[in-house]
Every structure is written in C-alpha cells, then in structure tokens.
Amino acid sequence: MFDNLYSSIIVNLFFFFIIKKKKNNYFIFINKFFFIFFLYYLGITTFYILLFKNGAADYKTYLALTTFDGFFERGYVSSDLITMFVAFLKLILNFSDLNIKILFSLFSFIGTIFFYKNLISIGLTKKLAQLLIFIPSMHFWTCPVGKDSLIFLFLNWFFYLYINKKLYFAVLLIFFTFLIRPHVGLIFFSSFLITEFFFIKGHKKFIIFLLFLTCFYLILTTGSVSYFFISSDTLSNNLIINIFHRISTFMHVFGSSDTSYANSNFILNIFSYIFFPLEFILKQNSFIVNSNLLLVLLESIFIFKLVSLYKNKYNIKIDKKIIYFLLIYCCFYLLTLPQFLFNFGLNTRQKWMIIPFLIYLIFLLKYLLVKIKNR
C-alpha cells in the first residue's frame, strides 16, 4: 500500500513538473481542453491495459523482468535498456506495475504535446492541430510500457528543438533514440547530417562528412550496439553480407506470426507499412486485427480530409532546411524498414516513428503549393 502511494506521488510530481515547465498558451492547467485531452489519453491507456489483460503483450515481459539478469550483465541498447530502466523503477524506486504503466503513458502524452506544438509551429491553426492529436491509434500504440512511448517522445521533442534551432539538444535526443532503437537512431542521425551537409559551406562540409564516417565506424565497432546490426566480424571483408544476413534473420522472426504478410513490390510494401496489407482485406483475421484495419482506414480518410481543407491564412516563414530534413528522413525511412518488415502487428506500433513526420511534411508541402498558387 505504501509502495503504491509512494510511487504514485513520484509519478504525479514528475508529470506536473514537466507540464509546468511547458506551460504556455498551448496548454494551461485551467484550460478545459487540456483536461478533456488528458482524460481521453488516460482512457485509451486504460483500454489498452484491459484489452491485453489476459493476452500476450510485450509490456508484460518488461514488467515481469523476464530477461533481467542484473544491471551490468547485458548491453545498454534496445530492449535491454528498457528492461534495466523498468528494473530500476521497480527494484530501486519501488514503483508498482500500475505506476510504471502510467509513467510510460505520460512519456507518450508529453510526446503528443510536442507533436501539437510542432503542428502549430509549421502553420496549423489550434483547432486543426487539436483535431489531429485526438487520433486514437497514435495514443493506443504508443502508451504501453516499452520502446514505443519513449521513441515517440524523443522524436517529436527532437523536431520541436530542430524547428527552434536548438541543435545541440536535438542531437542529444537522437542519441537517446539510437540507444532505444539503433536502426531508427541511425536513420535519424544520417538524415540530420545529410541535411546539414547540404546547407553548410566551406571546410565544414568535410567535418560533417568525417563525423558521419566516424559515428558509423563507432556504431559497428562498439560491442554493446553492433550486435543489433550484424552477428560477428564487424570489419571483415563480408561486412555487407553480414548486415544483410542480420536483416534476413529479423525478417524470419517477424514473418512467422498470424499478422505477417507477403513481400511485394517497393510501393506496395510502403503502403502495407503505413496503412495495412491489402491481402488482409480478404483474409480471415482476428477481431483485434479487423478492428485495427477499420480504424486505420477511418483515420486515413480523416487526415486526408483535413489536408484537403487546410488553408493557411498565416504568412509564416518556413525554413528550407526543415523541408529538406523531412524529405530526407521520410525517404530514407521508407526505403528501408518497410522493405524488410512484413508484420502488420509490429508495423502498427512502429509506424508512429514516421507518421508524425509524414504529417508535418504533407502540411508543409500543401502550404507551399497554396502559397505558390496565390502568387
């Protein structure tokens, strides 16, 4: 009883401290919209926990500390890092399972606040931005204990800092992203450096290029992270073969479940990743899968309808660098992950690493088209 009370106080103090630091005209404590949105978010988190109460779910593995062998016995990336963080909360701070669930849900909630602020920063009205942050799937798949809530927070927080030209802190968030999902961190960091390479002049181009090669070398030669990309002999002559062998292994693992689908051409793979596999329309799916298909369809129609109605009346100044970065990141991401991850269940969660940035990009491009048309 005391442990639950203690951890509840810690979680709530953390939440109110963060919100107070971010208090401005977007979110105010006395604002009715804030409380409605917060209750909506807690409701979706509760629904997620109840829905998977008796079924298999990744977050239960973390809470049970199934793979925990000690704080210094495993690597410091990916699932091992999340497991150690949960172990720290449970074993050191005496957090209950319920409050750990709430804490991770709050990570995602704060990520949504940054998503909301980013939408306004690129020219959307508050009303339009408020409609977008009520997308159910965005909350449902990023609220549980695990990597998704933290990744969603770090990526949207990064973009907030990037828009406001606080690059040093933004790069730090890329590093945190890399620790949780190395492949996404690598894609993000590469996109960031390529964008900077295009916009800087003189000898700084060489520095950026050298920095990229150095980081790539360190990634592949650091034992605690290189295993994620390759199996062994990092700098051997068959480096590329090893990397593709590792990717093939991931494809086999995630391609042997009820929600796996067949590899197709480049465009259909992207469509299946962002939306849903077309083969699932005629397939006999579970209730959860069919409900998710219907929800994705309705949400997609809703988003595209908002884009079609979007008319920015503000004369905002958009930095070209932001558009370049979004284009490079989205292209880089869609050229890789959708081409070897063919699991609808996995992609339903992981696609929220790209969808917010696709939304940013689509609205910015729409704004530019409207601006060009009105000249």
PDB file of C-alpha atoms in Angstrom, residues 64-282:
ATOM      1  CA  ALA A  64       7.956  -9.188 -15.209  1.00  0.00           C
ATOM      2  CA  LEU A  65      11.699  -8.534 -15.742  1.00  0.00           C
ATOM      3  CA  THR A  66      11.803 -11.816 -17.667  1.00  0.00           C
ATOM      4  CA  THR A  67      15.136 -11.070 -19.331  1.00  0.00           C
ATOM      5  CA  PHE A  68      16.686  -9.128 -16.456  1.00  0.00           C
ATOM      6  CA  ASP A  69      19.984 -10.680 -15.293  1.00  0.00           C
ATOM      7  CA  GLY A  70      21.398  -7.682 -13.447  1.00  0.00           C
ATOM      8  CA  PHE A  71      22.137  -4.028 -14.116  1.00  0.00           C
ATOM      9  CA  PHE A  72      25.537  -4.671 -15.673  1.00  0.00           C
ATOM     10  CA  GLU A  73      25.033  -8.066 -17.296  1.00  0.00           C
ATOM     11  CA  ARG A  74      23.639  -7.085 -20.713  1.00  0.00           C
ATOM     12  CA  GLY A  75      24.024  -4.416 -23.372  1.00  0.00           C
ATOM     13  CA  TYR A  76      22.773  -0.880 -22.981  1.00  0.00           C
ATOM     14  CA  VAL A  77      20.590  -0.633 -26.067  1.00  0.00           C
ATOM     15  CA  SER A  78      17.155  -1.638 -27.302  1.00  0.00           C
ATOM     16  CA  SER A  79      15.087  -3.981 -25.095  1.00  0.00           C
ATOM     17  CA  ASP A  80      17.921  -4.482 -22.610  1.00  0.00           C
ATOM     18  CA  LEU A  81      17.964  -0.765 -21.847  1.00  0.00           C
ATOM     19  CA  ILE A  82      14.182  -0.640 -21.300  1.00  0.00           C
ATOM     20  CA  THR A  83      14.390  -3.718 -19.077  1.00  0.00           C
ATOM     21  CA  MET A  84      17.096  -2.103 -16.945  1.00  0.00           C
ATOM     22  CA  PHE A  85      15.065   1.124 -16.674  1.00  0.00           C
ATOM     23  CA  VAL A  86      11.975  -0.819 -15.538  1.00  0.00           C
ATOM     24  CA  ALA A  87      14.137  -2.798 -13.105  1.00  0.00           C
ATOM     25  CA  PHE A  88      15.468   0.485 -11.696  1.00  0.00           C
ATOM     26  CA  LEU A  89      11.914   1.745 -11.187  1.00  0.00           C
ATOM     27  CA  LYS A  90      10.756  -1.496  -9.547  1.00  0.00           C
ATOM     28  CA  LEU A  91      13.782  -2.576  -7.537  1.00  0.00           C
ATOM     29  CA  ILE A  92      15.373   0.756  -6.600  1.00  0.00           C
ATOM     30  CA  LEU A  93      12.459   3.218  -6.509  1.00  0.00           C
ATOM     31  CA  ASN A  94       9.828   0.598  -5.509  1.00  0.00           C
ATOM     32  CA  PHE A  95       7.414   1.581  -8.269  1.00  0.00           C
ATOM     33  CA  SER A  96       4.332  -0.606  -8.651  1.00  0.00           C
ATOM     34  CA  ASP A  97       3.431  -2.095 -12.042  1.00  0.00           C
ATOM     35  CA  LEU A  98       0.446   0.247 -12.316  1.00  0.00           C
ATOM     36  CA  ASN A  99       2.543   3.361 -11.805  1.00  0.00           C
ATOM     37  CA  ILE A 100       5.170   2.177 -14.274  1.00  0.00           C
ATOM     38  CA  LYS A 101       2.363   1.837 -16.837  1.00  0.00           C
ATOM     39  CA  ILE A 102       1.174   5.351 -16.006  1.00  0.00           C
ATOM     40  CA  LEU A 103       4.701   6.758 -16.241  1.00  0.00           C
ATOM     41  CA  PHE A 104       5.315   5.332 -19.710  1.00  0.00           C
ATOM     42  CA  SER A 105       1.894   6.538 -20.785  1.00  0.00           C
ATOM     43  CA  LEU A 106       2.871  10.037 -19.625  1.00  0.00           C
ATOM     44  CA  PHE A 107       6.034   9.844 -21.745  1.00  0.00           C
ATOM     45  CA  SER A 108       3.797   9.330 -24.764  1.00  0.00           C
ATOM     46  CA  PHE A 109       1.406  12.047 -23.591  1.00  0.00           C
ATOM     47  CA  ILE A 110       4.242  14.590 -23.414  1.00  0.00           C
ATOM     48  CA  GLY A 111       5.336  13.442 -26.879  1.00  0.00           C
ATOM     49  CA  THR A 112       1.838  14.287 -28.095  1.00  0.00           C
ATOM     50  CA  ILE A 113       2.149  17.777 -26.603  1.00  0.00           C
ATOM     51  CA  PHE A 114       5.333  18.302 -28.641  1.00  0.00           C
ATOM     52  CA  PHE A 115       3.514  16.937 -31.704  1.00  0.00           C
ATOM     53  CA  TYR A 116       0.774  19.506 -31.105  1.00  0.00           C
ATOM     54  CA  LYS A 117       3.265  22.358 -30.685  1.00  0.00           C
ATOM     55  CA  ASN A 118       5.121  21.291 -33.831  1.00  0.00           C
ATOM     56  CA  LEU A 119       1.899  21.380 -35.847  1.00  0.00           C
ATOM     57  CA  ILE A 120       1.249  24.949 -34.728  1.00  0.00           C
ATOM     58  CA  SER A 121       4.874  25.904 -35.424  1.00  0.00           C
ATOM     59  CA  ILE A 122       4.529  24.827 -39.067  1.00  0.00           C
ATOM     60  CA  GLY A 123       1.411  26.938 -39.531  1.00  0.00           C
ATOM     61  CA  LEU A 124      -1.634  24.924 -38.495  1.00  0.00           C
ATOM     62  CA  THR A 125      -4.376  26.607 -36.518  1.00  0.00           C
ATOM     63  CA  LYS A 126      -5.002  25.460 -32.960  1.00  0.00           C
ATOM     64  CA  LYS A 127      -8.362  23.993 -33.947  1.00  0.00           C
ATOM     65  CA  LEU A 128      -6.848  21.863 -36.708  1.00  0.00           C
ATOM     66  CA  ALA A 129      -3.933  20.767 -34.509  1.00  0.00           C
ATOM     67  CA  GLN A 130      -6.355  19.791 -31.734  1.00  0.00           C
ATOM     68  CA  LEU A 131      -8.280  17.580 -34.132  1.00  0.00           C
ATOM     69  CA  LEU A 132      -5.103  15.772 -35.180  1.00  0.00           C
ATOM     70  CA  ILE A 133      -3.917  14.966 -31.655  1.00  0.00           C
ATOM     71  CA  PHE A 134      -7.138  13.035 -30.977  1.00  0.00           C
ATOM     72  CA  ILE A 135      -6.153  10.297 -33.455  1.00  0.00           C
ATOM     73  CA  PRO A 136      -6.848   7.133 -31.391  1.00  0.00           C
ATOM     74  CA  SER A 137      -4.101   4.904 -32.833  1.00  0.00           C
ATOM     75  CA  MET A 138      -1.389   7.420 -32.034  1.00  0.00           C
ATOM     76  CA  HIS A 139      -2.210   7.137 -28.328  1.00  0.00           C
ATOM     77  CA  PHE A 140      -3.185   3.470 -28.247  1.00  0.00           C
ATOM     78  CA  TRP A 141       0.038   2.076 -29.735  1.00  0.00           C
ATOM     79  CA  THR A 142       2.469   4.430 -28.002  1.00  0.00           C
ATOM     80  CA  CYS A 143       1.072   4.317 -24.445  1.00  0.00           C
ATOM     81  CA  PRO A 144       2.268   0.913 -23.103  1.00  0.00           C
ATOM     82  CA  VAL A 145       5.491   0.137 -21.265  1.00  0.00           C
ATOM     83  CA  GLY A 146       8.239  -0.310 -23.840  1.00  0.00           C
ATOM     84  CA  LYS A 147      10.269   1.397 -26.531  1.00  0.00           C
ATOM     85  CA  ASP A 148       7.393   2.996 -28.443  1.00  0.00           C
ATOM     86  CA  SER A 149       6.394   5.589 -25.835  1.00  0.00           C
ATOM     87  CA  LEU A 150       9.961   6.839 -25.400  1.00  0.00           C
ATOM     88  CA  ILE A 151      10.698   6.858 -29.132  1.00  0.00           C
ATOM     89  CA  PHE A 152       7.508   8.831 -29.792  1.00  0.00           C
ATOM     90  CA  LEU A 153       8.536  11.358 -27.111  1.00  0.00           C
ATOM     91  CA  PHE A 154      12.160  11.732 -28.276  1.00  0.00           C
ATOM     92  CA  LEU A 155      11.386  12.102 -31.992  1.00  0.00           C
ATOM     93  CA  ASN A 156       8.678  14.733 -31.573  1.00  0.00           C
ATOM     94  CA  TRP A 157      10.779  16.530 -28.963  1.00  0.00           C
ATOM     95  CA  PHE A 158      13.715  16.470 -31.372  1.00  0.00           C
ATOM     96  CA  PHE A 159      11.652  18.106 -34.106  1.00  0.00           C
ATOM     97  CA  TYR A 160      10.465  20.767 -31.669  1.00  0.00           C
ATOM     98  CA  LEU A 161      14.094  21.618 -30.852  1.00  0.00           C
ATOM     99  CA  TYR A 162      15.097  21.382 -34.504  1.00  0.00           C
ATOM    100  CA  ILE A 163      12.432  23.887 -35.552  1.00  0.00           C
ATOM    101  CA  ASN A 164      13.633  26.242 -32.828  1.00  0.00           C
ATOM    102  CA  LYS A 165      17.279  25.770 -33.902  1.00  0.00           C
ATOM    103  CA  LYS A 166      18.454  24.203 -30.646  1.00  0.00           C
ATOM    104  CA  LEU A 167      20.625  21.704 -32.468  1.00  0.00           C
ATOM    105  CA  TYR A 168      22.885  20.549 -29.626  1.00  0.00           C
ATOM    106  CA  PHE A 169      19.967  19.380 -27.504  1.00  0.00           C
ATOM    107  CA  ALA A 170      18.288  17.936 -30.607  1.00  0.00           C
ATOM    108  CA  VAL A 171      21.340  15.770 -31.365  1.00  0.00           C
ATOM    109  CA  LEU A 172      21.281  14.525 -27.762  1.00  0.00           C
ATOM    110  CA  LEU A 173      17.731  13.250 -28.310  1.00  0.00           C
ATOM    111  CA  ILE A 174      18.888  11.452 -31.464  1.00  0.00           C
ATOM    112  CA  PHE A 175      21.478   9.715 -29.296  1.00  0.00           C
ATOM    113  CA  PHE A 176      18.751   8.608 -26.857  1.00  0.00           C
ATOM    114  CA  THR A 177      16.700   7.391 -29.807  1.00  0.00           C
ATOM    115  CA  PHE A 178      19.690   5.410 -31.037  1.00  0.00           C
ATOM    116  CA  LEU A 179      20.060   3.694 -27.653  1.00  0.00           C
ATOM    117  CA  ILE A 180      16.424   2.550 -27.740  1.00  0.00           C
ATOM    118  CA  ARG A 181      16.110   1.693 -31.446  1.00  0.00           C
ATOM    119  CA  PRO A 182      19.580   1.779 -33.056  1.00  0.00           C
ATOM    120  CA  HIS A 183      18.322   1.473 -36.643  1.00  0.00           C
ATOM    121  CA  VAL A 184      15.932   4.428 -36.223  1.00  0.00           C
ATOM    122  CA  GLY A 185      18.609   6.483 -34.489  1.00  0.00           C
ATOM    123  CA  LEU A 186      20.997   5.758 -37.345  1.00  0.00           C
ATOM    124  CA  ILE A 187      18.405   6.782 -39.953  1.00  0.00           C
ATOM    125  CA  PHE A 188      17.596   9.933 -37.998  1.00  0.00           C
ATOM    126  CA  PHE A 189      21.205  10.931 -37.433  1.00  0.00           C
ATOM    127  CA  SER A 190      22.110  10.237 -41.068  1.00  0.00           C
ATOM    128  CA  SER A 191      19.199  12.394 -42.257  1.00  0.00           C
ATOM    129  CA  PHE A 192      20.272  15.168 -39.901  1.00  0.00           C
ATOM    130  CA  LEU A 193      23.902  15.113 -41.123  1.00  0.00           C
ATOM    131  CA  ILE A 194      22.945  14.924 -44.804  1.00  0.00           C
ATOM    132  CA  THR A 195      20.665  17.946 -44.363  1.00  0.00           C
ATOM    133  CA  GLU A 196      23.413  19.882 -42.606  1.00  0.00           C
ATOM    134  CA  PHE A 197      25.862  18.865 -45.349  1.00  0.00           C
ATOM    135  CA  PHE A 198      23.634  20.475 -47.996  1.00  0.00           C
ATOM    136  CA  PHE A 199      23.295  23.769 -46.137  1.00  0.00           C
ATOM    137  CA  ILE A 200      26.733  24.438 -44.703  1.00  0.00           C
ATOM    138  CA  LYS A 201      29.614  25.838 -46.721  1.00  0.00           C
ATOM    139  CA  GLY A 202      33.390  25.578 -46.904  1.00  0.00           C
ATOM    140  CA  HIS A 203      35.501  23.247 -44.796  1.00  0.00           C
ATOM    141  CA  LYS A 204      32.526  22.435 -42.531  1.00  0.00           C
ATOM    142  CA  LYS A 205      31.265  20.060 -45.229  1.00  0.00           C
ATOM    143  CA  PHE A 206      34.370  17.940 -44.753  1.00  0.00           C
ATOM    144  CA  ILE A 207      33.854  17.992 -40.968  1.00  0.00           C
ATOM    145  CA  ILE A 208      30.256  16.776 -41.345  1.00  0.00           C
ATOM    146  CA  PHE A 209      31.345  14.013 -43.729  1.00  0.00           C
ATOM    147  CA  LEU A 210      34.123  12.935 -41.365  1.00  0.00           C
ATOM    148  CA  LEU A 211      31.706  12.999 -38.423  1.00  0.00           C
ATOM    149  CA  PHE A 212      29.293  10.714 -40.272  1.00  0.00           C
ATOM    150  CA  LEU A 213      32.032   8.184 -41.097  1.00  0.00           C
ATOM    151  CA  THR A 214      33.339   8.290 -37.518  1.00  0.00           C
ATOM    152  CA  CYS A 215      29.895   7.700 -35.999  1.00  0.00           C
ATOM    153  CA  PHE A 216      29.183   4.868 -38.432  1.00  0.00           C
ATOM    154  CA  TYR A 217      32.523   3.252 -37.555  1.00  0.00           C
ATOM    155  CA  LEU A 218      31.877   3.572 -33.808  1.00  0.00           C
ATOM    156  CA  ILE A 219      28.423   2.062 -34.182  1.00  0.00           C
ATOM    157  CA  LEU A 220      29.769  -1.001 -35.960  1.00  0.00           C
ATOM    158  CA  THR A 221      32.736  -1.499 -33.641  1.00  0.00           C
ATOM    159  CA  THR A 222      31.106  -0.938 -30.256  1.00  0.00           C
ATOM    160  CA  GLY A 223      30.220  -4.306 -28.830  1.00  0.00           C
ATOM    161  CA  SER A 224      27.129  -3.168 -26.934  1.00  0.00           C
ATOM    162  CA  VAL A 225      25.381  -1.934 -30.086  1.00  0.00           C
ATOM    163  CA  SER A 226      26.982  -3.628 -33.089  1.00  0.00           C
ATOM    164  CA  TYR A 227      25.216  -6.924 -32.387  1.00  0.00           C
ATOM    165  CA  PHE A 228      21.962  -5.218 -33.351  1.00  0.00           C
ATOM    166  CA  PHE A 229      23.182  -4.763 -36.930  1.00  0.00           C
ATOM    167  CA  ILE A 230      25.466  -7.723 -37.527  1.00  0.00           C
ATOM    168  CA  SER A 231      26.357 -11.027 -35.902  1.00  0.00           C
ATOM    169  CA  SER A 232      30.157 -11.097 -35.872  1.00  0.00           C
ATOM    170  CA  ASP A 233      33.374  -9.947 -37.591  1.00  0.00           C
ATOM    171  CA  THR A 234      32.247  -6.355 -37.983  1.00  0.00           C
ATOM    172  CA  LEU A 235      35.182  -5.143 -40.026  1.00  0.00           C
ATOM    173  CA  SER A 236      35.674  -8.319 -42.065  1.00  0.00           C
ATOM    174  CA  ASN A 237      35.531  -8.385 -45.849  1.00  0.00           C
ATOM    175  CA  ASN A 238      31.963  -9.673 -45.784  1.00  0.00           C
ATOM    176  CA  LEU A 239      30.594  -6.737 -43.760  1.00  0.00           C
ATOM    177  CA  ILE A 240      27.710  -6.062 -46.172  1.00  0.00           C
ATOM    178  CA  ILE A 241      26.828  -9.756 -46.302  1.00  0.00           C
ATOM    179  CA  ASN A 242      26.752  -9.874 -42.502  1.00  0.00           C
ATOM    180  CA  ILE A 243      24.426  -6.875 -42.322  1.00  0.00           C
ATOM    181  CA  PHE A 244      22.002  -8.363 -44.842  1.00  0.00           C
ATOM    182  CA  HIS A 245      22.166 -11.698 -43.059  1.00  0.00           C
ATOM    183  CA  ARG A 246      21.130  -9.936 -39.856  1.00  0.00           C
ATOM    184  CA  ILE A 247      18.247  -8.232 -41.654  1.00  0.00           C
ATOM    185  CA  SER A 248      17.192 -11.590 -43.092  1.00  0.00           C
ATOM    186  CA  THR A 249      17.135 -13.030 -39.566  1.00  0.00           C
ATOM    187  CA  PHE A 250      14.813 -10.234 -38.378  1.00  0.00           C
ATOM    188  CA  MET A 251      12.552 -10.838 -41.383  1.00  0.00           C
ATOM    189  CA  HIS A 252      12.246 -14.514 -40.496  1.00  0.00           C
ATOM    190  CA  VAL A 253      11.464 -13.801 -36.827  1.00  0.00           C
ATOM    191  CA  PHE A 254       8.741 -11.230 -37.553  1.00  0.00           C
ATOM    192  CA  GLY A 255       7.403 -13.060 -40.606  1.00  0.00           C
ATOM    193  CA  SER A 256       6.229 -16.185 -38.803  1.00  0.00           C
ATOM    194  CA  SER A 257       3.135 -14.910 -36.972  1.00  0.00           C
ATOM    195  CA  ASP A 258      -0.572 -14.557 -37.726  1.00  0.00           C
ATOM    196  CA  THR A 259      -0.125 -10.888 -38.645  1.00  0.00           C
ATOM    197  CA  SER A 260       2.715 -11.413 -41.126  1.00  0.00           C
ATOM    198  CA  TYR A 261       2.167 -10.703 -44.817  1.00  0.00           C
ATOM    199  CA  ALA A 262       3.956 -11.425 -48.083  1.00  0.00           C
ATOM    200  CA  ASN A 263       6.739  -9.314 -49.528  1.00  0.00           C
ATOM    201  CA  SER A 264       5.623  -7.353 -52.565  1.00  0.00           C
ATOM    202  CA  ASN A 265       6.942  -4.573 -54.761  1.00  0.00           C
ATOM    203  CA  PHE A 266       8.500  -1.393 -53.406  1.00  0.00           C
ATOM    204  CA  ILE A 267       5.347   0.768 -53.478  1.00  0.00           C
ATOM    205  CA  LEU A 268       3.023  -1.868 -52.011  1.00  0.00           C
ATOM    206  CA  ASN A 269       5.488  -2.544 -49.195  1.00  0.00           C
ATOM    207  CA  ILE A 270       5.334   1.132 -48.228  1.00  0.00           C
ATOM    208  CA  PHE A 271       1.531   1.129 -48.467  1.00  0.00           C
ATOM    209  CA  SER A 272       1.317  -2.013 -46.305  1.00  0.00           C
ATOM    210  CA  TYR A 273       3.613  -0.477 -43.702  1.00  0.00           C
ATOM    211  CA  ILE A 274       1.899   2.915 -43.468  1.00  0.00           C
ATOM    212  CA  PHE A 275      -1.681   1.691 -43.861  1.00  0.00           C
ATOM    213  CA  PHE A 276      -2.352  -2.061 -43.971  1.00  0.00           C
ATOM    214  CA  PRO A 277      -1.600  -5.081 -46.215  1.00  0.00           C
ATOM    215  CA  LEU A 278      -4.172  -5.335 -48.986  1.00  0.00           C
ATOM    216  CA  GLU A 279      -4.221  -9.122 -48.611  1.00  0.00           C
ATOM    217  CA  PHE A 280      -5.709  -8.675 -45.121  1.00  0.00           C
ATOM    218  CA  ILE A 281      -8.937  -7.328 -46.617  1.00  0.00           C
ATOM    219  CA  LEU A 282      -9.916 -10.804 -47.834  1.00  0.00           C
TER     220      LEU A 282
END
